[in-house]
């Protein structure tokens, strides 16, 4: 056997052992390399998808100064959050990600509720990210139609395009994970070279460029608010929205080779590369603004960057550049669909979702296809308000960031407060910097989450009011009610949940034909960190491992 094959087998056995000690058997296809994991995560942080739809809004909330320097500020704090999450991911590399980490970091009395809330906010954040990305792609396609004709698509047409994109993402993510890995590897280079192409072409074709003073120091306030600090903070929302979704690396852990290092690297590298590429893109595009009013405030084709492309490069090149952005948006939406389906699969594996019995099933390619289409259906519902109000897009963006931020905040707080002395890190750890980085991360998350609930324009009216709190409260309210009425009676995160409490047949005898019916009773929450001492364990058919070392009592009936 070749050395590479031996090493690969050894890594697989190690990954499998780590996963088993965390309470689960290896069911998904572990075929993604560390680069493929990074590819999925980087695609979720797609700068061409996040920056393009909100570019004009950010420029009117503080001008180029806020856009350029605010991006670097947000990148720094996002990296702090990423480092905190990467450390936890290295210790607990499971597809459940954030909600599973909470089970190992929170105090025993609060584990079920805390894990439940983290799981639902994480799922909501990922699904809303899909909706916002695909709606932005539909808007760009609509601007392309306007650019080539006198027809201006209305919200019904844009919504129809949005639904078509959702269906395509469902089809793509019903494929084998190996193909998805290749798909996201291509996405990395598409984003890097695509961004470079856009910047070079637009800079080369813009006859008169803005001055460096305009790009780096110009202040613009079209929000109606008088507070410069508040306007500056509003201008950061574009950057914060773009630099999210990096927890996707964790959700791909059970399909990533050498996950204890591959997952953390995926998180950190996605943030670093996205930050660098995004800054180059923002600087390049801002130099090419030739008429702030007609390109940013009131673009004829509906999207500011499409207008800049058209005015600078002409129709043919503008169409080519828009196709680059459309490709990036499609890659981003697909990666988010992939990551969110794994999150649903893991959450359903613990019985936390309606229809859990069906949502954690795998097809012959070891892909959770039911989870994929469950999210597609939910995203369809999320997009419906856009038909009646275009401002619904802003609410969708806000809900995405708020939900994701809360799901990041809880495990980080648990790590630096409740598990400060008991947490046993994996191969990647921050050492003595873990707590300071966690404190910085937590404060930033709290600040930006509150900001996303604030109105962005003054005077505040029914039309421009930020309604992000409404859908967020409705969804989270429903999930907490679901827990209070039903979930609290059976939800045991990290221990198989409702599914794991069913009776299962397990072979404990020497005779293969001899079966013993067992009933599982969960005595307490699993310990903080996995013990790799080789304790005996048994596999249940619901993809959950029930181990003596994790405190499950098995009573023979």
PDB file of N, CA, C and O in Angstrom, residues 26-100:
ATOM      1  N   UNK A  26     -19.751   7.374  12.000  1.00  0.00           N
ATOM      2  CA  UNK A  26     -19.445   7.996  10.716  1.00  0.00           C
ATOM      3  C   UNK A  26     -20.473   7.549   9.682  1.00  0.00           C
ATOM      4  O   UNK A  26     -20.463   6.413   9.224  1.00  0.00           O
ATOM      5  N   UNK A  27     -21.378   8.443   9.304  1.00  0.00           N
ATOM      6  CA  UNK A  27     -22.421   8.115   8.336  1.00  0.00           C
ATOM      7  C   UNK A  27     -22.243   8.881   7.034  1.00  0.00           C
ATOM      8  O   UNK A  27     -22.523   8.378   5.961  1.00  0.00           O
ATOM      9  N   UNK A  28     -21.797  10.142   7.132  1.00  0.00           N
ATOM     10  CA  UNK A  28     -21.588  10.955   5.940  1.00  0.00           C
ATOM     11  C   UNK A  28     -20.303  10.535   5.237  1.00  0.00           C
ATOM     12  O   UNK A  28     -19.437   9.877   5.825  1.00  0.00           O
ATOM     13  N   UNK A  29     -20.172  10.905   3.990  1.00  0.00           N
ATOM     14  CA  UNK A  29     -19.011  10.550   3.180  1.00  0.00           C
ATOM     15  C   UNK A  29     -17.859  11.505   3.493  1.00  0.00           C
ATOM     16  O   UNK A  29     -17.875  12.663   3.095  1.00  0.00           O
ATOM     17  N   UNK A  30     -16.835  11.018   4.189  1.00  0.00           N
ATOM     18  CA  UNK A  30     -15.713  11.881   4.585  1.00  0.00           C
ATOM     19  C   UNK A  30     -14.699  11.936   3.444  1.00  0.00           C
ATOM     20  O   UNK A  30     -13.676  11.255   3.456  1.00  0.00           O
ATOM     21  N   UNK A  31     -14.994  12.766   2.465  1.00  0.00           N
ATOM     22  CA  UNK A  31     -14.155  12.824   1.270  1.00  0.00           C
ATOM     23  C   UNK A  31     -13.637  14.220   0.952  1.00  0.00           C
ATOM     24  O   UNK A  31     -12.941  14.411  -0.051  1.00  0.00           O
ATOM     25  N   UNK A  32     -13.964  15.202   1.790  1.00  0.00           N
ATOM     26  CA  UNK A  32     -13.513  16.566   1.520  1.00  0.00           C
ATOM     27  C   UNK A  32     -12.114  16.807   2.086  1.00  0.00           C
ATOM     28  O   UNK A  32     -11.817  16.425   3.218  1.00  0.00           O
ATOM     29  N   UNK A  33     -11.262  17.439   1.294  1.00  0.00           N
ATOM     30  CA  UNK A  33      -9.948  17.846   1.771  1.00  0.00           C
ATOM     31  C   UNK A  33     -10.099  19.133   2.577  1.00  0.00           C
ATOM     32  O   UNK A  33     -11.164  19.759   2.584  1.00  0.00           O
ATOM     33  N   UNK A  34      -9.017  19.539   3.245  1.00  0.00           N
ATOM     34  CA  UNK A  34      -9.055  20.794   3.992  1.00  0.00           C
ATOM     35  C   UNK A  34      -9.311  21.968   3.047  1.00  0.00           C
ATOM     36  O   UNK A  34     -10.014  22.921   3.394  1.00  0.00           O
ATOM     37  N   UNK A  35      -8.776  21.883   1.816  1.00  0.00           N
ATOM     38  CA  UNK A  35      -8.998  22.962   0.849  1.00  0.00           C
ATOM     39  C   UNK A  35     -10.464  23.006   0.418  1.00  0.00           C
ATOM     40  O   UNK A  35     -11.028  24.080   0.232  1.00  0.00           O
ATOM     41  N   UNK A  36     -11.081  21.848   0.269  1.00  0.00           N
ATOM     42  CA  UNK A  36     -12.498  21.812  -0.100  1.00  0.00           C
ATOM     43  C   UNK A  36     -13.355  22.392   1.013  1.00  0.00           C
ATOM     44  O   UNK A  36     -14.345  23.085   0.759  1.00  0.00           O
ATOM     45  N   UNK A  37     -12.974  22.101   2.260  1.00  0.00           N
ATOM     46  CA  UNK A  37     -13.682  22.692   3.394  1.00  0.00           C
ATOM     47  C   UNK A  37     -13.555  24.214   3.348  1.00  0.00           C
ATOM     48  O   UNK A  37     -14.540  24.939   3.529  1.00  0.00           O
ATOM     49  N   UNK A  38     -12.346  24.684   3.091  1.00  0.00           N
ATOM     50  CA  UNK A  38     -12.122  26.124   2.935  1.00  0.00           C
ATOM     51  C   UNK A  38     -12.936  26.674   1.767  1.00  0.00           C
ATOM     52  O   UNK A  38     -13.505  27.769   1.853  1.00  0.00           O
ATOM     53  N   UNK A  39     -13.024  25.891   0.680  1.00  0.00           N
ATOM     54  CA  UNK A  39     -13.780  26.330  -0.493  1.00  0.00           C
ATOM     55  C   UNK A  39     -15.246  26.565  -0.173  1.00  0.00           C
ATOM     56  O   UNK A  39     -15.830  27.570  -0.589  1.00  0.00           O
ATOM     57  N   UNK A  40     -15.849  25.640   0.576  1.00  0.00           N
ATOM     58  CA  UNK A  40     -17.249  25.802   0.977  1.00  0.00           C
ATOM     59  C   UNK A  40     -17.412  27.049   1.846  1.00  0.00           C
ATOM     60  O   UNK A  40     -18.313  27.875   1.641  1.00  0.00           O
ATOM     61  N   UNK A  41     -16.508  27.207   2.818  1.00  0.00           N
ATOM     62  CA  UNK A  41     -16.604  28.314   3.760  1.00  0.00           C
ATOM     63  C   UNK A  41     -16.350  29.655   3.077  1.00  0.00           C
ATOM     64  O   UNK A  41     -17.058  30.646   3.329  1.00  0.00           O
ATOM     65  N   UNK A  42     -15.335  29.702   2.217  1.00  0.00           N
ATOM     66  CA  UNK A  42     -15.030  30.937   1.489  1.00  0.00           C
ATOM     67  C   UNK A  42     -16.183  31.318   0.566  1.00  0.00           C
ATOM     68  O   UNK A  42     -16.502  32.506   0.410  1.00  0.00           O
ATOM     69  N   UNK A  43     -16.831  30.323  -0.019  1.00  0.00           N
ATOM     70  CA  UNK A  43     -17.985  30.599  -0.882  1.00  0.00           C
ATOM     71  C   UNK A  43     -19.135  31.185  -0.069  1.00  0.00           C
ATOM     72  O   UNK A  43     -19.875  32.050  -0.554  1.00  0.00           O
ATOM     73  N   UNK A  44     -19.304  30.719   1.161  1.00  0.00           N
ATOM     74  CA  UNK A  44     -20.354  31.269   2.025  1.00  0.00           C
ATOM     75  C   UNK A  44     -20.056  32.709   2.418  1.00  0.00           C
ATOM     76  O   UNK A  44     -20.979  33.500   2.660  1.00  0.00           O
ATOM     77  N   UNK A  45     -18.767  33.072   2.494  1.00  0.00           N
ATOM     78  CA  UNK A  45     -18.368  34.450   2.800  1.00  0.00           C
ATOM     79  C   UNK A  45     -18.179  35.257   1.519  1.00  0.00           C
ATOM     80  O   UNK A  45     -17.452  36.257   1.518  1.00  0.00           O
ATOM     81  N   UNK A  46     -18.780  34.835   0.448  1.00  0.00           N
ATOM     82  CA  UNK A  46     -18.593  35.429  -0.879  1.00  0.00           C
ATOM     83  C   UNK A  46     -18.661  36.952  -0.870  1.00  0.00           C
ATOM     84  O   UNK A  46     -19.702  37.540  -0.589  1.00  0.00           O
ATOM     85  N   UNK A  47     -17.547  37.589  -1.191  1.00  0.00           N
ATOM     86  CA  UNK A  47     -17.524  39.054  -1.177  1.00  0.00           C
ATOM     87  C   UNK A  47     -18.305  39.624  -2.367  1.00  0.00           C
ATOM     88  O   UNK A  47     -18.896  40.697  -2.263  1.00  0.00           O
ATOM     89  N   UNK A  48     -18.319  38.908  -3.479  1.00  0.00           N
ATOM     90  CA  UNK A  48     -19.068  39.401  -4.631  1.00  0.00           C
ATOM     91  C   UNK A  48     -20.578  39.287  -4.398  1.00  0.00           C
ATOM     92  O   UNK A  48     -21.361  40.032  -4.989  1.00  0.00           O
ATOM     93  N   UNK A  49     -20.975  38.367  -3.552  1.00  0.00           N
ATOM     94  CA  UNK A  49     -22.400  38.217  -3.233  1.00  0.00           C
ATOM     95  C   UNK A  49     -22.837  39.181  -2.147  1.00  0.00           C
ATOM     96  O   UNK A  49     -23.942  39.723  -2.188  1.00  0.00           O
ATOM     97  N   UNK A  50     -21.974  39.394  -1.153  1.00  0.00           N
ATOM     98  CA  UNK A  50     -22.349  40.231  -0.020  1.00  0.00           C
ATOM     99  C   UNK A  50     -22.173  41.715  -0.256  1.00  0.00           C
ATOM    100  O   UNK A  50     -23.009  42.525   0.166  1.00  0.00           O
ATOM    101  N   UNK A  51     -21.096  42.094  -0.928  1.00  0.00           N
ATOM    102  CA  UNK A  51     -20.805  43.517  -1.107  1.00  0.00           C
ATOM    103  C   UNK A  51     -21.627  44.167  -2.215  1.00  0.00           C
ATOM    104  O   UNK A  51     -21.984  45.346  -2.122  1.00  0.00           O
ATOM    105  N   UNK A  52     -21.923  43.418  -3.254  1.00  0.00           N
ATOM    106  CA  UNK A  52     -22.562  44.029  -4.425  1.00  0.00           C
ATOM    107  C   UNK A  52     -23.986  44.551  -4.180  1.00  0.00           C
ATOM    108  O   UNK A  52     -24.300  45.664  -4.621  1.00  0.00           O
ATOM    109  N   UNK A  53     -24.871  43.828  -3.491  1.00  0.00           N
ATOM    110  CA  UNK A  53     -26.231  44.366  -3.339  1.00  0.00           C
ATOM    111  C   UNK A  53     -26.341  45.527  -2.361  1.00  0.00           C
ATOM    112  O   UNK A  53     -27.294  46.306  -2.422  1.00  0.00           O
ATOM    113  N   UNK A  54     -25.392  45.650  -1.432  1.00  0.00           N
ATOM    114  CA  UNK A  54     -25.490  46.672  -0.389  1.00  0.00           C
ATOM    115  C   UNK A  54     -24.469  47.795  -0.558  1.00  0.00           C
ATOM    116  O   UNK A  54     -24.344  48.664   0.304  1.00  0.00           O
ATOM    117  N   UNK A  55     -23.755  47.787  -1.663  1.00  0.00           N
ATOM    118  CA  UNK A  55     -22.690  48.766  -1.891  1.00  0.00           C
ATOM    119  C   UNK A  55     -23.232  50.197  -1.849  1.00  0.00           C
ATOM    120  O   UNK A  55     -22.669  51.077  -1.193  1.00  0.00           O
ATOM    121  N   UNK A  56     -24.334  50.443  -2.537  1.00  0.00           N
ATOM    122  CA  UNK A  56     -24.906  51.793  -2.580  1.00  0.00           C
ATOM    123  C   UNK A  56     -25.412  52.228  -1.211  1.00  0.00           C
ATOM    124  O   UNK A  56     -25.230  53.397  -0.809  1.00  0.00           O
ATOM    125  N   UNK A  57     -26.044  51.334  -0.485  1.00  0.00           N
ATOM    126  CA  UNK A  57     -26.543  51.672   0.851  1.00  0.00           C
ATOM    127  C   UNK A  57     -25.409  52.084   1.773  1.00  0.00           C
ATOM    128  O   UNK A  57     -25.526  53.055   2.539  1.00  0.00           O
ATOM    129  N   UNK A  58     -24.304  51.330   1.726  1.00  0.00           N
ATOM    130  CA  UNK A  58     -23.165  51.639   2.587  1.00  0.00           C
ATOM    131  C   UNK A  58     -22.542  52.982   2.225  1.00  0.00           C
ATOM    132  O   UNK A  58     -22.154  53.753   3.101  1.00  0.00           O
ATOM    133  N   UNK A  59     -22.456  53.271   0.923  1.00  0.00           N
ATOM    134  CA  UNK A  59     -21.866  54.540   0.490  1.00  0.00           C
ATOM    135  C   UNK A  59     -22.699  55.742   0.936  1.00  0.00           C
ATOM    136  O   UNK A  59     -22.168  56.839   1.120  1.00  0.00           O
ATOM    137  N   UNK A  60     -23.984  55.545   1.120  1.00  0.00           N
ATOM    138  CA  UNK A  60     -24.840  56.636   1.577  1.00  0.00           C
ATOM    139  C   UNK A  60     -24.926  56.709   3.099  1.00  0.00           C
ATOM    140  O   UNK A  60     -25.555  57.598   3.661  1.00  0.00           O
ATOM    141  N   UNK A  61     -24.283  55.749   3.762  1.00  0.00           N
ATOM    142  CA  UNK A  61     -24.236  55.730   5.234  1.00  0.00           C
ATOM    143  C   UNK A  61     -22.788  55.921   5.689  1.00  0.00           C
ATOM    144  O   UNK A  61     -22.197  55.048   6.325  1.00  0.00           O
ATOM    145  N   UNK A  62     -22.220  57.052   5.317  1.00  0.00           N
ATOM    146  CA  UNK A  62     -20.851  57.337   5.738  1.00  0.00           C
ATOM    147  C   UNK A  62     -19.884  57.542   4.593  1.00  0.00           C
ATOM    148  O   UNK A  62     -18.749  57.967   4.803  1.00  0.00           O
ATOM    149  N   UNK A  63     -20.326  57.215   3.382  1.00  0.00           N
ATOM    150  CA  UNK A  63     -19.498  57.464   2.218  1.00  0.00           C
ATOM    151  C   UNK A  63     -18.335  56.501   2.066  1.00  0.00           C
ATOM    152  O   UNK A  63     -18.208  55.521   2.808  1.00  0.00           O
ATOM    153  N   UNK A  64     -17.434  56.778   1.108  1.00  0.00           N
ATOM    154  CA  UNK A  64     -16.284  55.907   0.856  1.00  0.00           C
ATOM    155  C   UNK A  64     -15.418  55.676   2.092  1.00  0.00           C
ATOM    156  O   UNK A  64     -14.880  54.584   2.273  1.00  0.00           O
ATOM    157  N   UNK A  65     -15.271  56.694   2.940  1.00  0.00           N
ATOM    158  CA  UNK A  65     -14.450  56.531   4.135  1.00  0.00           C
ATOM    159  C   UNK A  65     -14.943  55.378   4.999  1.00  0.00           C
ATOM    160  O   UNK A  65     -14.161  54.539   5.472  1.00  0.00           O
ATOM    161  N   UNK A  66     -16.260  55.315   5.209  1.00  0.00           N
ATOM    162  CA  UNK A  66     -16.835  54.242   6.020  1.00  0.00           C
ATOM    163  C   UNK A  66     -16.715  52.894   5.316  1.00  0.00           C
ATOM    164  O   UNK A  66     -16.401  51.877   5.948  1.00  0.00           O
ATOM    165  N   UNK A  67     -16.950  52.871   4.016  1.00  0.00           N
ATOM    166  CA  UNK A  67     -16.891  51.621   3.259  1.00  0.00           C
ATOM    167  C   UNK A  67     -15.485  51.027   3.286  1.00  0.00           C
ATOM    168  O   UNK A  67     -15.310  49.832   3.548  1.00  0.00           O
ATOM    169  N   UNK A  68     -14.475  51.850   3.028  1.00  0.00           N
ATOM    170  CA  UNK A  68     -13.099  51.349   2.909  1.00  0.00           C
ATOM    171  C   UNK A  68     -12.499  50.999   4.272  1.00  0.00           C
ATOM    172  O   UNK A  68     -12.002  49.888   4.480  1.00  0.00           O
ATOM    173  N   UNK A  69     -12.533  51.946   5.207  1.00  0.00           N
ATOM    174  CA  UNK A  69     -11.928  51.688   6.514  1.00  0.00           C
ATOM    175  C   UNK A  69     -12.827  50.832   7.397  1.00  0.00           C
ATOM    176  O   UNK A  69     -12.331  50.064   8.235  1.00  0.00           O
ATOM    177  N   UNK A  70     -14.136  50.941   7.212  1.00  0.00           N
ATOM    178  CA  UNK A  70     -15.056  50.098   7.962  1.00  0.00           C
ATOM    179  C   UNK A  70     -14.878  48.629   7.637  1.00  0.00           C
ATOM    180  O   UNK A  70     -15.021  47.761   8.504  1.00  0.00           O
ATOM    181  N   UNK A  71     -14.552  48.336   6.380  1.00  0.00           N
ATOM    182  CA  UNK A  71     -14.315  46.947   5.982  1.00  0.00           C
ATOM    183  C   UNK A  71     -13.148  46.348   6.763  1.00  0.00           C
ATOM    184  O   UNK A  71     -13.227  45.214   7.242  1.00  0.00           O
ATOM    185  N   UNK A  72     -12.060  47.110   6.908  1.00  0.00           N
ATOM    186  CA  UNK A  72     -10.897  46.610   7.652  1.00  0.00           C
ATOM    187  C   UNK A  72     -11.230  46.430   9.125  1.00  0.00           C
ATOM    188  O   UNK A  72     -10.792  45.463   9.760  1.00  0.00           O
ATOM    189  N   UNK A  73     -12.017  47.354   9.677  1.00  0.00           N
ATOM    190  CA  UNK A  73     -12.418  47.254  11.085  1.00  0.00           C
ATOM    191  C   UNK A  73     -13.256  46.004  11.322  1.00  0.00           C
ATOM    192  O   UNK A  73     -13.001  45.224  12.252  1.00  0.00           O
ATOM    193  N   UNK A  74     -14.259  45.789  10.467  1.00  0.00           N
ATOM    194  CA  UNK A  74     -15.121  44.615  10.600  1.00  0.00           C
ATOM    195  C   UNK A  74     -14.318  43.333  10.369  1.00  0.00           C
ATOM    196  O   UNK A  74     -14.533  42.319  11.050  1.00  0.00           O
ATOM    197  N   UNK A  75     -13.378  43.370   9.444  1.00  0.00           N
ATOM    198  CA  UNK A  75     -12.544  42.187   9.173  1.00  0.00           C
ATOM    199  C   UNK A  75     -11.763  41.779  10.415  1.00  0.00           C
ATOM    200  O   UNK A  75     -11.637  40.576  10.716  1.00  0.00           O
ATOM    201  N   UNK A  76     -11.221  42.767  11.129  1.00  0.00           N
ATOM    202  CA  UNK A  76     -10.461  42.468  12.346  1.00  0.00           C
ATOM    203  C   UNK A  76     -11.336  41.778  13.386  1.00  0.00           C
ATOM    204  O   UNK A  76     -10.966  40.734  13.948  1.00  0.00           O
ATOM    205  N   UNK A  77     -12.486  42.361  13.678  1.00  0.00           N
ATOM    206  CA  UNK A  77     -13.361  41.778  14.699  1.00  0.00           C
ATOM    207  C   UNK A  77     -13.938  40.430  14.251  1.00  0.00           C
ATOM    208  O   UNK A  77     -14.146  39.537  15.084  1.00  0.00           O
ATOM    209  N   UNK A  78     -14.189  40.287  12.961  1.00  0.00           N
ATOM    210  CA  UNK A  78     -14.669  38.991  12.450  1.00  0.00           C
ATOM    211  C   UNK A  78     -13.608  37.922  12.629  1.00  0.00           C
ATOM    212  O   UNK A  78     -13.922  36.769  12.959  1.00  0.00           O
ATOM    213  N   UNK A  79     -12.350  38.292  12.426  1.00  0.00           N
ATOM    214  CA  UNK A  79     -11.267  37.339  12.643  1.00  0.00           C
ATOM    215  C   UNK A  79     -11.203  36.917  14.106  1.00  0.00           C
ATOM    216  O   UNK A  79     -10.931  35.744  14.409  1.00  0.00           O
ATOM    217  N   UNK A  80     -11.451  37.849  15.023  1.00  0.00           N
ATOM    218  CA  UNK A  80     -11.482  37.508  16.449  1.00  0.00           C
ATOM    219  C   UNK A  80     -12.566  36.453  16.724  1.00  0.00           C
ATOM    220  O   UNK A  80     -12.344  35.478  17.442  1.00  0.00           O
ATOM    221  N   UNK A  81     -13.743  36.672  16.151  1.00  0.00           N
ATOM    222  CA  UNK A  81     -14.837  35.708  16.315  1.00  0.00           C
ATOM    223  C   UNK A  81     -14.448  34.375  15.696  1.00  0.00           C
ATOM    224  O   UNK A  81     -14.664  33.306  16.291  1.00  0.00           O
ATOM    225  N   UNK A  82     -13.859  34.428  14.504  1.00  0.00           N
ATOM    226  CA  UNK A  82     -13.447  33.209  13.821  1.00  0.00           C
ATOM    227  C   UNK A  82     -12.427  32.412  14.613  1.00  0.00           C
ATOM    228  O   UNK A  82     -12.496  31.174  14.673  1.00  0.00           O
ATOM    229  N   UNK A  83     -11.491  33.101  15.248  1.00  0.00           N
ATOM    230  CA  UNK A  83     -10.494  32.409  16.072  1.00  0.00           C
ATOM    231  C   UNK A  83     -11.151  31.716  17.256  1.00  0.00           C
ATOM    232  O   UNK A  83     -10.791  30.579  17.610  1.00  0.00           O
ATOM    233  N   UNK A  84     -12.111  32.393  17.885  1.00  0.00           N
ATOM    234  CA  UNK A  84     -12.825  31.787  19.024  1.00  0.00           C
ATOM    235  C   UNK A  84     -13.581  30.530  18.593  1.00  0.00           C
ATOM    236  O   UNK A  84     -13.542  29.499  19.274  1.00  0.00           O
ATOM    237  N   UNK A  85     -14.275  30.620  17.459  1.00  0.00           N
ATOM    238  CA  UNK A  85     -15.039  29.475  16.971  1.00  0.00           C
ATOM    239  C   UNK A  85     -14.122  28.354  16.496  1.00  0.00           C
ATOM    240  O   UNK A  85     -14.422  27.168  16.684  1.00  0.00           O
ATOM    241  N   UNK A  86     -13.002  28.716  15.875  1.00  0.00           N
ATOM    242  CA  UNK A  86     -12.071  27.706  15.366  1.00  0.00           C
ATOM    243  C   UNK A  86     -11.501  26.862  16.498  1.00  0.00           C
ATOM    244  O   UNK A  86     -11.310  25.648  16.354  1.00  0.00           O
ATOM    245  N   UNK A  87     -11.228  27.498  17.634  1.00  0.00           N
ATOM    246  CA  UNK A  87     -10.697  26.768  18.781  1.00  0.00           C
ATOM    247  C   UNK A  87     -11.700  25.720  19.266  1.00  0.00           C
ATOM    248  O   UNK A  87     -11.328  24.572  19.566  1.00  0.00           O
ATOM    249  N   UNK A  88     -12.966  26.106  19.333  1.00  0.00           N
ATOM    250  CA  UNK A  88     -14.000  25.168  19.784  1.00  0.00           C
ATOM    251  C   UNK A  88     -14.222  24.083  18.738  1.00  0.00           C
ATOM    252  O   UNK A  88     -14.411  22.906  19.066  1.00  0.00           O
ATOM    253  N   UNK A  89     -14.189  24.468  17.465  1.00  0.00           N
ATOM    254  CA  UNK A  89     -14.375  23.510  16.375  1.00  0.00           C
ATOM    255  C   UNK A  89     -13.307  22.423  16.413  1.00  0.00           C
ATOM    256  O   UNK A  89     -13.583  21.255  16.138  1.00  0.00           O
ATOM    257  N   UNK A  90     -12.084  22.789  16.761  1.00  0.00           N
ATOM    258  CA  UNK A  90     -10.995  21.824  16.827  1.00  0.00           C
ATOM    259  C   UNK A  90     -11.229  20.777  17.918  1.00  0.00           C
ATOM    260  O   UNK A  90     -10.832  19.624  17.785  1.00  0.00           O
ATOM    261  N   UNK A  91     -11.884  21.194  18.986  1.00  0.00           N
ATOM    262  CA  UNK A  91     -12.163  20.258  20.088  1.00  0.00           C
ATOM    263  C   UNK A  91     -13.359  19.368  19.800  1.00  0.00           C
ATOM    264  O   UNK A  91     -13.391  18.205  20.205  1.00  0.00           O
ATOM    265  N   UNK A  92     -14.360  19.899  19.080  1.00  0.00           N
ATOM    266  CA  UNK A  92     -15.602  19.164  18.815  1.00  0.00           C
ATOM    267  C   UNK A  92     -15.963  19.215  17.332  1.00  0.00           C
ATOM    268  O   UNK A  92     -16.880  19.942  16.934  1.00  0.00           O
ATOM    269  N   UNK A  93     -15.260  18.479  16.481  1.00  0.00           N
ATOM    270  CA  UNK A  93     -15.498  18.546  15.033  1.00  0.00           C
ATOM    271  C   UNK A  93     -16.707  17.711  14.590  1.00  0.00           C
ATOM    272  O   UNK A  93     -16.573  16.590  14.087  1.00  0.00           O
ATOM    273  N   UNK A  94     -17.898  18.260  14.775  1.00  0.00           N
ATOM    274  CA  UNK A  94     -19.112  17.561  14.373  1.00  0.00           C
ATOM    275  C   UNK A  94     -19.945  18.437  13.440  1.00  0.00           C
ATOM    276  O   UNK A  94     -19.846  19.666  13.464  1.00  0.00           O
ATOM    277  N   UNK A  95     -20.790  17.788  12.656  1.00  0.00           N
ATOM    278  CA  UNK A  95     -21.656  18.506  11.726  1.00  0.00           C
ATOM    279  C   UNK A  95     -22.635  19.415  12.458  1.00  0.00           C
ATOM    280  O   UNK A  95     -23.049  20.445  11.936  1.00  0.00           O
ATOM    281  N   UNK A  96     -23.013  19.063  13.669  1.00  0.00           N
ATOM    282  CA  UNK A  96     -23.912  19.901  14.454  1.00  0.00           C
ATOM    283  C   UNK A  96     -23.334  21.267  14.735  1.00  0.00           C
ATOM    284  O   UNK A  96     -24.061  22.244  14.897  1.00  0.00           O
ATOM    285  N   UNK A  97     -22.015  21.349  14.800  1.00  0.00           N
ATOM    286  CA  UNK A  97     -21.347  22.624  14.977  1.00  0.00           C
ATOM    287  C   UNK A  97     -21.760  23.346  16.244  1.00  0.00           C
ATOM    288  O   UNK A  97     -21.711  22.803  17.347  1.00  0.00           O
ATOM    289  N   UNK A  98     -22.213  24.573  16.088  1.00  0.00           N
ATOM    290  CA  UNK A  98     -22.447  25.490  17.203  1.00  0.00           C
ATOM    291  C   UNK A  98     -23.365  24.934  18.279  1.00  0.00           C
ATOM    292  O   UNK A  98     -23.093  25.054  19.477  1.00  0.00           O
ATOM    293  N   UNK A  99     -24.477  24.317  17.862  1.00  0.00           N
ATOM    294  CA  UNK A  99     -25.419  23.838  18.884  1.00  0.00           C
ATOM    295  C   UNK A  99     -24.835  22.653  19.649  1.00  0.00           C
ATOM    296  O   UNK A  99     -25.064  22.492  20.855  1.00  0.00           O
ATOM    297  N   UNK A 100     -24.041  21.817  18.960  1.00  0.00           N
ATOM    298  CA  UNK A 100     -23.411  20.687  19.645  1.00  0.00           C
ATOM    299  C   UNK A 100     -22.339  21.189  20.606  1.00  0.00           C
ATOM    300  O   UNK A 100     -22.200  20.677  21.723  1.00  0.00           O
TER     301      UNK A 100
END
